Amino acid sequence: MKKTFLAIALATSVFTLSACNSGNEVVVSTKYGDITKDEFYDEIKQLAGSMLLEQVVIEHVLENNYEVKDEEVEERFNQYKEQFGDSFKDVLQSQGLTEEQFKSNIRFTLLQEKAEKDIEVTDEEIEKYYNQGKYELHARHILVDDEATAKEVLEKLNKGEDFVELAKEYSKDTANAEQGGDLGWFTVGTMVTEFNDAAYALEVNEISEPVKTDFGYHIIQLLDKREVENYGTLEEKKDEIRQELINMKGGFAAKLTELVKEAKIEIKDKDLKDAFSQILLTEEDSKEKE
């Protein structure tokens, strides 16, 4: 928390400093000479300009999309005070923070939490996850690069050829191929979404059609299925499942990317042009880099 706050505080002061009055105005005077605002600004840019700019703009974007009330900050602050008890002041001192700086950190954290909770999760998604989560699956698969090969493998399976031997021959999942593609027991959310949904849709011993994921094409066979003991009711699991689905959708990072793109950020300083390059990386750009 300390690092985030100091970076934001420093960025705010530096970039605000550069925007007001003359750049030749002296910030610090020593017997060895003066340091002007322009010199200070340029030095900060060289040290960590892009990172600091990202953090101060992110805070600005969040504040313009979500509201954190003083009462919320105080409530979280008091929770920390209660948690640390008599050692609270020592904790602040060890982090180099005043109470007000710590509250600023809390405000930023609450903004992040509100952004993450803004990711849409429907009741239907929660119910689907819950119904799958009541069961554990034991499955095996054969993973290949292309659909044509997947269909070839499926045709051989339909003709009665042995799954284990075909997994050894065809599967590029080297970690499991020698075990006949056996994945052991797994629960909902363990596998990527496409694989997960296809596996949970199968009956025991049923073999799937080719399932495409980012890894290639899978032929999945469900070997067994068992109920999870003491899984809980939908009402009891609802909040936990909602958070799990938020995480599966990318969490705060995904929401931040959306917000930053909506903000239409235009960087005027050419020396800082690389700021937000990772956040604003498009899906097409990502594929080109792979």
mmCIF file of C-alpha atoms in Angstrom:
data_model
loop_
_atom_site.group_PDB
_atom_site.id
_atom_site.type_symbol
_atom_site.label_atom_id
_atom_site.label_comp_id
_atom_site.label_asym_id
_atom_site.label_seq_id
_atom_site.Cartn_x
_atom_site.Cartn_y
_atom_site.Cartn_z
ATOM 1 C CA MET A 1 0.000 0.000 0.000
ATOM 2 C CA LYS A 2 2.847 2.365 0.815
ATOM 3 C CA LYS A 3 4.450 2.061 -2.608
ATOM 4 C CA THR A 4 1.206 2.810 -4.422
ATOM 5 C CA PHE A 5 0.511 5.896 -2.354
ATOM 6 C CA LEU A 6 3.995 7.352 -2.610
ATOM 7 C CA ALA A 7 4.067 6.842 -6.352
ATOM 8 C CA ILE A 8 0.686 8.525 -6.782
ATOM 9 C CA ALA A 9 1.544 11.358 -4.406
ATOM 10 C CA LEU A 10 4.850 11.980 -6.118
ATOM 11 C CA ALA A 11 3.322 11.822 -9.584
ATOM 12 C CA THR A 12 0.537 14.198 -8.601
ATOM 13 C CA SER A 13 2.938 16.759 -7.181
ATOM 14 C CA VAL A 14 5.440 16.520 -10.018
ATOM 15 C CA PHE A 15 3.027 16.700 -12.924
ATOM 16 C CA THR A 16 0.965 19.410 -11.245
ATOM 17 C CA LEU A 17 4.176 21.270 -10.579
ATOM 18 C CA SER A 18 5.128 21.168 -14.232
ATOM 19 C CA ALA A 19 1.783 22.532 -15.312
ATOM 20 C CA CYS A 20 1.711 25.687 -13.205
ATOM 21 C CA ASN A 21 3.763 28.860 -13.331
ATOM 22 C CA SER A 22 7.111 29.063 -15.115
ATOM 23 C CA GLY A 23 9.257 26.005 -15.692
ATOM 24 C CA ASN A 24 12.248 28.144 -14.709
ATOM 25 C CA GLU A 25 10.876 28.741 -11.234
ATOM 26 C CA VAL A 26 13.293 27.468 -8.620
ATOM 27 C CA VAL A 27 12.164 24.458 -6.595
ATOM 28 C CA VAL A 28 15.332 24.018 -4.538
ATOM 29 C CA SER A 29 18.223 26.344 -3.975
ATOM 30 C CA THR A 30 21.628 25.153 -2.724
ATOM 31 C CA LYS A 31 25.111 26.643 -2.519
ATOM 32 C CA TYR A 32 25.906 24.509 -5.583
ATOM 33 C CA GLY A 33 23.122 25.990 -7.672
ATOM 34 C CA ASP A 34 19.377 25.964 -8.195
ATOM 35 C CA ILE A 35 17.017 23.220 -9.384
ATOM 36 C CA THR A 36 14.138 24.503 -11.485
ATOM 37 C CA LYS A 37 10.726 22.949 -12.032
ATOM 38 C CA ASP A 38 11.686 21.902 -15.548
ATOM 39 C CA GLU A 39 14.866 20.213 -14.323
ATOM 40 C CA PHE A 40 12.985 18.449 -11.547
ATOM 41 C CA TYR A 41 10.250 17.313 -13.942
ATOM 42 C CA ASP A 42 12.783 15.997 -16.457
ATOM 43 C CA GLU A 43 14.631 14.089 -13.745
ATOM 44 C CA ILE A 44 11.423 12.442 -12.543
ATOM 45 C CA LYS A 45 10.560 11.459 -16.133
ATOM 46 C CA GLN A 46 13.906 9.736 -16.498
ATOM 47 C CA LEU A 47 13.563 7.891 -13.203
ATOM 48 C CA ALA A 48 10.019 6.543 -13.537
ATOM 49 C CA GLY A 49 7.944 8.943 -15.577
ATOM 50 C CA SER A 50 5.687 6.492 -17.414
ATOM 51 C CA MET A 51 4.932 4.437 -14.310
ATOM 52 C CA LEU A 52 4.122 7.497 -12.230
ATOM 53 C CA LEU A 53 2.003 9.024 -14.967
ATOM 54 C CA GLU A 54 0.016 5.801 -15.270
ATOM 55 C CA GLN A 55 -0.686 5.716 -11.563
ATOM 56 C CA VAL A 56 -1.840 9.313 -11.233
ATOM 57 C CA VAL A 57 -4.059 9.035 -14.327
ATOM 58 C CA ILE A 58 -5.515 5.747 -13.090
ATOM 59 C CA GLU A 59 -6.464 7.425 -9.815
ATOM 60 C CA HIS A 60 -8.009 10.294 -11.781
ATOM 61 C CA VAL A 61 -9.998 7.882 -13.954
ATOM 62 C CA LEU A 62 -11.255 5.900 -10.967
ATOM 63 C CA GLU A 63 -12.302 9.013 -9.057
ATOM 64 C CA ASN A 64 -14.345 10.159 -12.038
ATOM 65 C CA ASN A 65 -16.167 6.848 -12.299
ATOM 66 C CA TYR A 66 -16.686 5.835 -8.661
ATOM 67 C CA GLU A 67 -17.371 7.580 -5.377
ATOM 68 C CA VAL A 68 -15.729 6.712 -2.092
ATOM 69 C CA LYS A 69 -17.292 8.461 0.884
ATOM 70 C CA ASP A 70 -15.293 9.660 3.866
ATOM 71 C CA GLU A 71 -17.368 7.361 6.071
ATOM 72 C CA GLU A 72 -16.183 4.334 4.055
ATOM 73 C CA VAL A 73 -12.558 5.369 4.473
ATOM 74 C CA GLU A 74 -13.005 5.883 8.211
ATOM 75 C CA GLU A 75 -14.686 2.494 8.599
ATOM 76 C CA ARG A 76 -11.824 0.675 6.849
ATOM 77 C CA PHE A 77 -9.259 2.777 8.742
ATOM 78 C CA ASN A 78 -10.809 1.809 12.073
ATOM 79 C CA GLN A 79 -10.782 -1.846 11.032
ATOM 80 C CA TYR A 80 -7.015 -1.621 10.506
ATOM 81 C CA LYS A 81 -6.562 0.174 13.848
ATOM 82 C CA GLU A 82 -8.502 -2.568 15.603
ATOM 83 C CA GLN A 83 -6.575 -5.277 13.773
ATOM 84 C CA PHE A 84 -3.151 -3.924 14.760
ATOM 85 C CA GLY A 85 -4.157 -2.598 18.181
ATOM 86 C CA ASP A 86 -1.407 -0.899 20.155
ATOM 87 C CA SER A 87 1.113 -1.571 17.394
ATOM 88 C CA PHE A 88 -0.787 0.473 14.784
ATOM 89 C CA LYS A 89 1.406 3.571 15.137
ATOM 90 C CA ASP A 90 4.513 1.432 14.853
ATOM 91 C CA VAL A 91 3.145 -0.132 11.651
ATOM 92 C CA LEU A 92 2.553 3.312 10.139
ATOM 93 C CA GLN A 93 5.997 4.468 11.181
ATOM 94 C CA SER A 94 7.658 1.408 9.684
ATOM 95 C CA GLN A 95 5.899 2.161 6.396
ATOM 96 C CA GLY A 96 6.803 5.848 6.547
ATOM 97 C CA LEU A 97 3.168 6.922 6.503
ATOM 98 C CA THR A 98 1.081 9.395 8.432
ATOM 99 C CA GLU A 99 -2.541 8.572 9.258
ATOM 100 C CA GLU A 100 -3.726 10.869 6.464
ATOM 101 C CA GLN A 101 -1.446 9.222 3.937
ATOM 102 C CA PHE A 102 -2.674 5.831 5.067
ATOM 103 C CA LYS A 103 -6.266 7.009 4.576
ATOM 104 C CA SER A 104 -5.357 8.131 1.061
ATOM 105 C CA ASN A 105 -4.122 4.616 0.392
ATOM 106 C CA ILE A 106 -7.369 3.210 1.740
ATOM 107 C CA ARG A 107 -9.386 5.518 -0.522
ATOM 108 C CA PHE A 108 -7.462 4.293 -3.564
ATOM 109 C CA THR A 109 -7.961 0.656 -2.529
ATOM 110 C CA LEU A 110 -11.699 1.232 -2.140
ATOM 111 C CA LEU A 111 -11.819 2.789 -5.606
ATOM 112 C CA GLN A 112 -10.178 -0.353 -6.993
ATOM 113 C CA GLU A 113 -12.665 -2.569 -5.168
ATOM 114 C CA LYS A 114 -15.634 -0.603 -6.516
ATOM 115 C CA ALA A 115 -14.266 -0.862 -10.051
ATOM 116 C CA GLU A 116 -13.860 -4.617 -9.738
ATOM 117 C CA LYS A 117 -17.379 -5.049 -8.382
ATOM 118 C CA ASP A 118 -18.637 -3.115 -11.405
ATOM 119 C CA ILE A 119 -17.874 -6.135 -13.610
ATOM 120 C CA GLU A 120 -21.223 -7.590 -14.633
ATOM 121 C CA VAL A 121 -22.076 -11.026 -13.275
ATOM 122 C CA THR A 122 -25.622 -12.258 -13.915
ATOM 123 C CA ASP A 123 -27.767 -14.452 -11.675
ATOM 124 C CA GLU A 124 -27.826 -16.993 -14.500
ATOM 125 C CA GLU A 125 -24.022 -17.181 -14.501
ATOM 126 C CA ILE A 126 -23.971 -17.641 -10.735
ATOM 127 C CA GLU A 127 -26.586 -20.395 -10.866
ATOM 128 C CA LYS A 128 -24.765 -22.182 -13.684
ATOM 129 C CA TYR A 129 -21.484 -22.070 -11.762
ATOM 130 C CA TYR A 130 -23.227 -23.302 -8.614
ATOM 131 C CA ASN A 131 -24.858 -26.247 -10.385
ATOM 132 C CA GLN A 132 -21.527 -27.263 -11.879
ATOM 133 C CA GLY A 133 -19.667 -26.666 -8.629
ATOM 134 C CA LYS A 134 -21.755 -29.225 -6.770
ATOM 135 C CA TYR A 135 -19.801 -31.909 -8.639
ATOM 136 C CA GLU A 136 -16.201 -32.929 -9.198
ATOM 137 C CA LEU A 137 -15.254 -34.526 -12.498
ATOM 138 C CA HIS A 138 -12.716 -37.142 -13.494
ATOM 139 C CA ALA A 139 -11.886 -36.774 -17.181
ATOM 140 C CA ARG A 140 -9.245 -37.371 -19.793
ATOM 141 C CA HIS A 141 -8.508 -35.596 -23.041
ATOM 142 C CA ILE A 142 -6.532 -35.627 -26.252
ATOM 143 C CA LEU A 143 -5.175 -32.220 -27.281
ATOM 144 C CA VAL A 144 -4.212 -31.484 -30.883
ATOM 145 C CA ASP A 145 -3.365 -28.368 -32.883
ATOM 146 C CA ASP A 146 -6.135 -28.270 -35.480
ATOM 147 C CA GLU A 147 -9.757 -29.230 -35.978
ATOM 148 C CA ALA A 148 -9.030 -31.647 -38.816
ATOM 149 C CA THR A 149 -6.774 -33.746 -36.596
ATOM 150 C CA ALA A 150 -9.332 -33.579 -33.781
ATOM 151 C CA LYS A 151 -12.007 -34.941 -36.110
ATOM 152 C CA GLU A 152 -9.637 -37.674 -37.239
ATOM 153 C CA VAL A 153 -9.051 -38.727 -33.622
ATOM 154 C CA LEU A 154 -12.768 -38.596 -32.850
ATOM 155 C CA GLU A 155 -13.541 -40.793 -35.847
ATOM 156 C CA LYS A 156 -11.054 -43.393 -34.625
ATOM 157 C CA LEU A 157 -12.574 -43.307 -31.157
ATOM 158 C CA ASN A 158 -16.044 -43.781 -32.599
ATOM 159 C CA LYS A 159 -14.755 -46.843 -34.425
ATOM 160 C CA GLY A 160 -13.634 -48.327 -31.114
ATOM 161 C CA GLU A 161 -9.920 -47.503 -31.038
ATOM 162 C CA ASP A 162 -8.360 -47.178 -27.586
ATOM 163 C CA PHE A 163 -8.437 -43.700 -26.014
ATOM 164 C CA VAL A 164 -5.200 -44.280 -24.093
ATOM 165 C CA GLU A 165 -3.244 -45.322 -27.148
ATOM 166 C CA LEU A 166 -4.615 -42.456 -29.238
ATOM 167 C CA ALA A 167 -3.686 -39.979 -26.476
ATOM 168 C CA LYS A 168 -0.122 -41.289 -26.507
ATOM 169 C CA GLU A 169 0.007 -41.031 -30.280
ATOM 170 C CA TYR A 170 -1.718 -37.711 -30.905
ATOM 171 C CA SER A 171 -1.929 -35.558 -27.774
ATOM 172 C CA LYS A 172 0.449 -32.627 -27.488
ATOM 173 C CA ASP A 173 -0.336 -32.367 -23.768
ATOM 174 C CA THR A 174 2.908 -34.100 -22.871
ATOM 175 C CA ALA A 175 2.241 -33.885 -19.144
ATOM 176 C CA ASN A 176 -0.734 -36.246 -19.458
ATOM 177 C CA ALA A 177 -0.322 -38.068 -22.758
ATOM 178 C CA GLU A 178 1.613 -41.002 -21.312
ATOM 179 C CA GLN A 179 -1.194 -41.517 -18.789
ATOM 180 C CA GLY A 180 -3.689 -41.697 -21.627
ATOM 181 C CA GLY A 181 -4.648 -38.048 -21.252
ATOM 182 C CA ASP A 182 -5.910 -38.594 -17.684
ATOM 183 C CA LEU A 183 -6.510 -35.260 -15.930
ATOM 184 C CA GLY A 184 -7.545 -36.704 -12.585
ATOM 185 C CA TRP A 185 -10.313 -35.106 -10.538
ATOM 186 C CA PHE A 186 -11.035 -31.393 -10.935
ATOM 187 C CA THR A 187 -13.671 -28.874 -9.915
ATOM 188 C CA VAL A 188 -15.501 -26.040 -11.634
ATOM 189 C CA GLY A 189 -13.241 -23.168 -12.657
ATOM 190 C CA THR A 190 -10.098 -25.304 -12.712
ATOM 191 C CA MET A 191 -10.058 -25.576 -16.501
ATOM 192 C CA VAL A 192 -10.520 -22.815 -19.077
ATOM 193 C CA THR A 193 -14.168 -21.903 -19.661
ATOM 194 C CA GLU A 194 -14.699 -23.740 -22.947
ATOM 195 C CA PHE A 195 -13.180 -26.955 -21.616
ATOM 196 C CA ASN A 196 -15.017 -26.624 -18.293
ATOM 197 C CA ASP A 197 -18.450 -26.181 -19.876
ATOM 198 C CA ALA A 198 -17.928 -29.009 -22.364
ATOM 199 C CA ALA A 199 -16.775 -31.416 -19.641
ATOM 200 C CA TYR A 200 -19.666 -30.582 -17.305
ATOM 201 C CA ALA A 201 -22.145 -31.113 -20.140
ATOM 202 C CA LEU A 202 -21.038 -34.737 -20.651
ATOM 203 C CA GLU A 203 -22.525 -37.899 -19.208
ATOM 204 C CA VAL A 204 -20.169 -40.465 -17.661
ATOM 205 C CA ASN A 205 -18.198 -42.291 -20.408
ATOM 206 C CA GLU A 206 -19.448 -39.874 -23.078
ATOM 207 C CA ILE A 207 -16.893 -38.388 -25.490
ATOM 208 C CA SER A 208 -17.173 -34.786 -26.628
ATOM 209 C CA GLU A 209 -17.036 -33.249 -30.052
ATOM 210 C CA PRO A 210 -13.818 -31.248 -30.668
ATOM 211 C CA VAL A 211 -13.627 -28.369 -28.154
ATOM 212 C CA LYS A 212 -11.605 -25.320 -29.166
ATOM 213 C CA THR A 213 -9.604 -23.394 -26.551
ATOM 214 C CA ASP A 214 -6.507 -21.181 -26.698
ATOM 215 C CA PHE A 215 -4.449 -24.362 -26.328
ATOM 216 C CA GLY A 216 -5.861 -26.114 -29.399
ATOM 217 C CA TYR A 217 -8.627 -28.681 -29.925
ATOM 218 C CA HIS A 218 -9.623 -31.130 -27.194
ATOM 219 C CA ILE A 219 -11.430 -34.438 -27.329
ATOM 220 C CA ILE A 220 -12.762 -34.971 -23.810
ATOM 221 C CA GLN A 221 -14.106 -38.103 -22.172
ATOM 222 C CA LEU A 222 -15.859 -37.935 -18.804
ATOM 223 C CA LEU A 223 -14.748 -40.938 -16.748
ATOM 224 C CA ASP A 224 -16.588 -40.299 -13.493
ATOM 225 C CA LYS A 225 -18.550 -37.701 -11.535
ATOM 226 C CA ARG A 226 -19.138 -37.265 -7.805
ATOM 227 C CA GLU A 227 -20.943 -34.825 -5.529
ATOM 228 C CA VAL A 228 -18.930 -32.386 -3.448
ATOM 229 C CA GLU A 229 -19.633 -32.947 0.236
ATOM 230 C CA ASN A 230 -21.124 -30.054 2.212
ATOM 231 C CA TYR A 231 -21.033 -27.741 -0.807
ATOM 232 C CA GLY A 232 -23.595 -25.357 0.665
ATOM 233 C CA THR A 233 -26.724 -23.707 -0.668
ATOM 234 C CA LEU A 234 -26.880 -21.234 -3.535
ATOM 235 C CA GLU A 235 -27.565 -18.413 -1.092
ATOM 236 C CA GLU A 236 -24.556 -19.389 1.027
ATOM 237 C CA LYS A 237 -22.246 -19.614 -1.988
ATOM 238 C CA LYS A 238 -23.557 -16.648 -3.975
ATOM 239 C CA ASP A 239 -21.008 -14.006 -2.920
ATOM 240 C CA GLU A 240 -18.091 -16.422 -3.210
ATOM 241 C CA ILE A 241 -19.190 -17.488 -6.693
ATOM 242 C CA ARG A 242 -19.716 -13.884 -7.814
ATOM 243 C CA GLN A 243 -16.133 -13.046 -6.831
ATOM 244 C CA GLU A 244 -14.819 -16.169 -8.557
ATOM 245 C CA LEU A 245 -16.638 -15.196 -11.765
ATOM 246 C CA ILE A 246 -15.269 -11.658 -11.504
ATOM 247 C CA ASN A 247 -11.772 -13.131 -11.246
ATOM 248 C CA MET A 248 -12.421 -15.362 -14.245
ATOM 249 C CA LYS A 249 -13.437 -12.280 -16.232
ATOM 250 C CA GLY A 250 -10.122 -10.601 -15.495
ATOM 251 C CA GLY A 251 -10.911 -8.781 -12.266
ATOM 252 C CA PHE A 252 -9.706 -5.240 -11.674
ATOM 253 C CA ALA A 253 -7.137 -5.398 -14.483
ATOM 254 C CA ALA A 254 -9.843 -6.072 -17.070
ATOM 255 C CA LYS A 255 -12.085 -3.303 -15.729
ATOM 256 C CA LEU A 256 -9.176 -0.870 -15.624
ATOM 257 C CA THR A 257 -8.376 -1.558 -19.274
ATOM 258 C CA GLU A 258 -11.992 -0.817 -20.152
ATOM 259 C CA LEU A 259 -12.006 2.436 -18.152
ATOM 260 C CA VAL A 260 -8.679 3.636 -19.558
ATOM 261 C CA LYS A 261 -9.852 3.028 -23.126
ATOM 262 C CA GLU A 262 -13.085 4.913 -22.430
ATOM 263 C CA ALA A 263 -11.079 7.842 -21.028
ATOM 264 C CA LYS A 264 -9.514 8.481 -24.473
ATOM 265 C CA ILE A 265 -6.110 9.323 -23.015
ATOM 266 C CA GLU A 266 -3.855 11.438 -25.226
ATOM 267 C CA ILE A 267 -0.281 11.813 -23.989
ATOM 268 C CA LYS A 268 1.155 15.190 -25.004
ATOM 269 C CA ASP A 269 4.695 14.635 -23.762
ATOM 270 C CA LYS A 270 6.562 12.526 -26.337
ATOM 271 C CA ASP A 271 8.955 11.277 -23.675
ATOM 272 C CA LEU A 272 6.009 9.615 -21.908
ATOM 273 C CA LYS A 273 4.390 8.153 -25.015
ATOM 274 C CA ASP A 274 4.928 4.577 -23.784
ATOM 275 C CA ALA A 275 2.751 5.107 -20.734
ATOM 276 C CA PHE A 276 -0.314 2.827 -20.824
ATOM 277 C CA SER A 277 1.215 0.792 -23.675
ATOM 278 C CA GLN A 278 0.491 -2.470 -21.853
ATOM 279 C CA ILE A 279 -2.963 -1.480 -20.620
ATOM 280 C CA LEU A 280 -4.038 -0.217 -24.034
ATOM 281 C CA LEU A 281 -2.587 -3.188 -25.911
ATOM 282 C CA THR A 282 -5.352 -4.436 -28.223
ATOM 283 C CA GLU A 283 -6.335 -8.071 -28.614
ATOM 284 C CA GLU A 284 -4.941 -7.979 -32.166
ATOM 285 C CA ASP A 285 -1.623 -6.590 -30.902
ATOM 286 C CA SER A 286 -1.417 -9.356 -28.314
ATOM 287 C CA LYS A 287 -1.917 -12.046 -30.950
ATOM 288 C CA GLU A 288 0.779 -10.486 -33.149
ATOM 289 C CA LYS A 289 3.271 -10.628 -30.271
ATOM 290 C CA GLU A 290 2.569 -14.294 -29.518
#
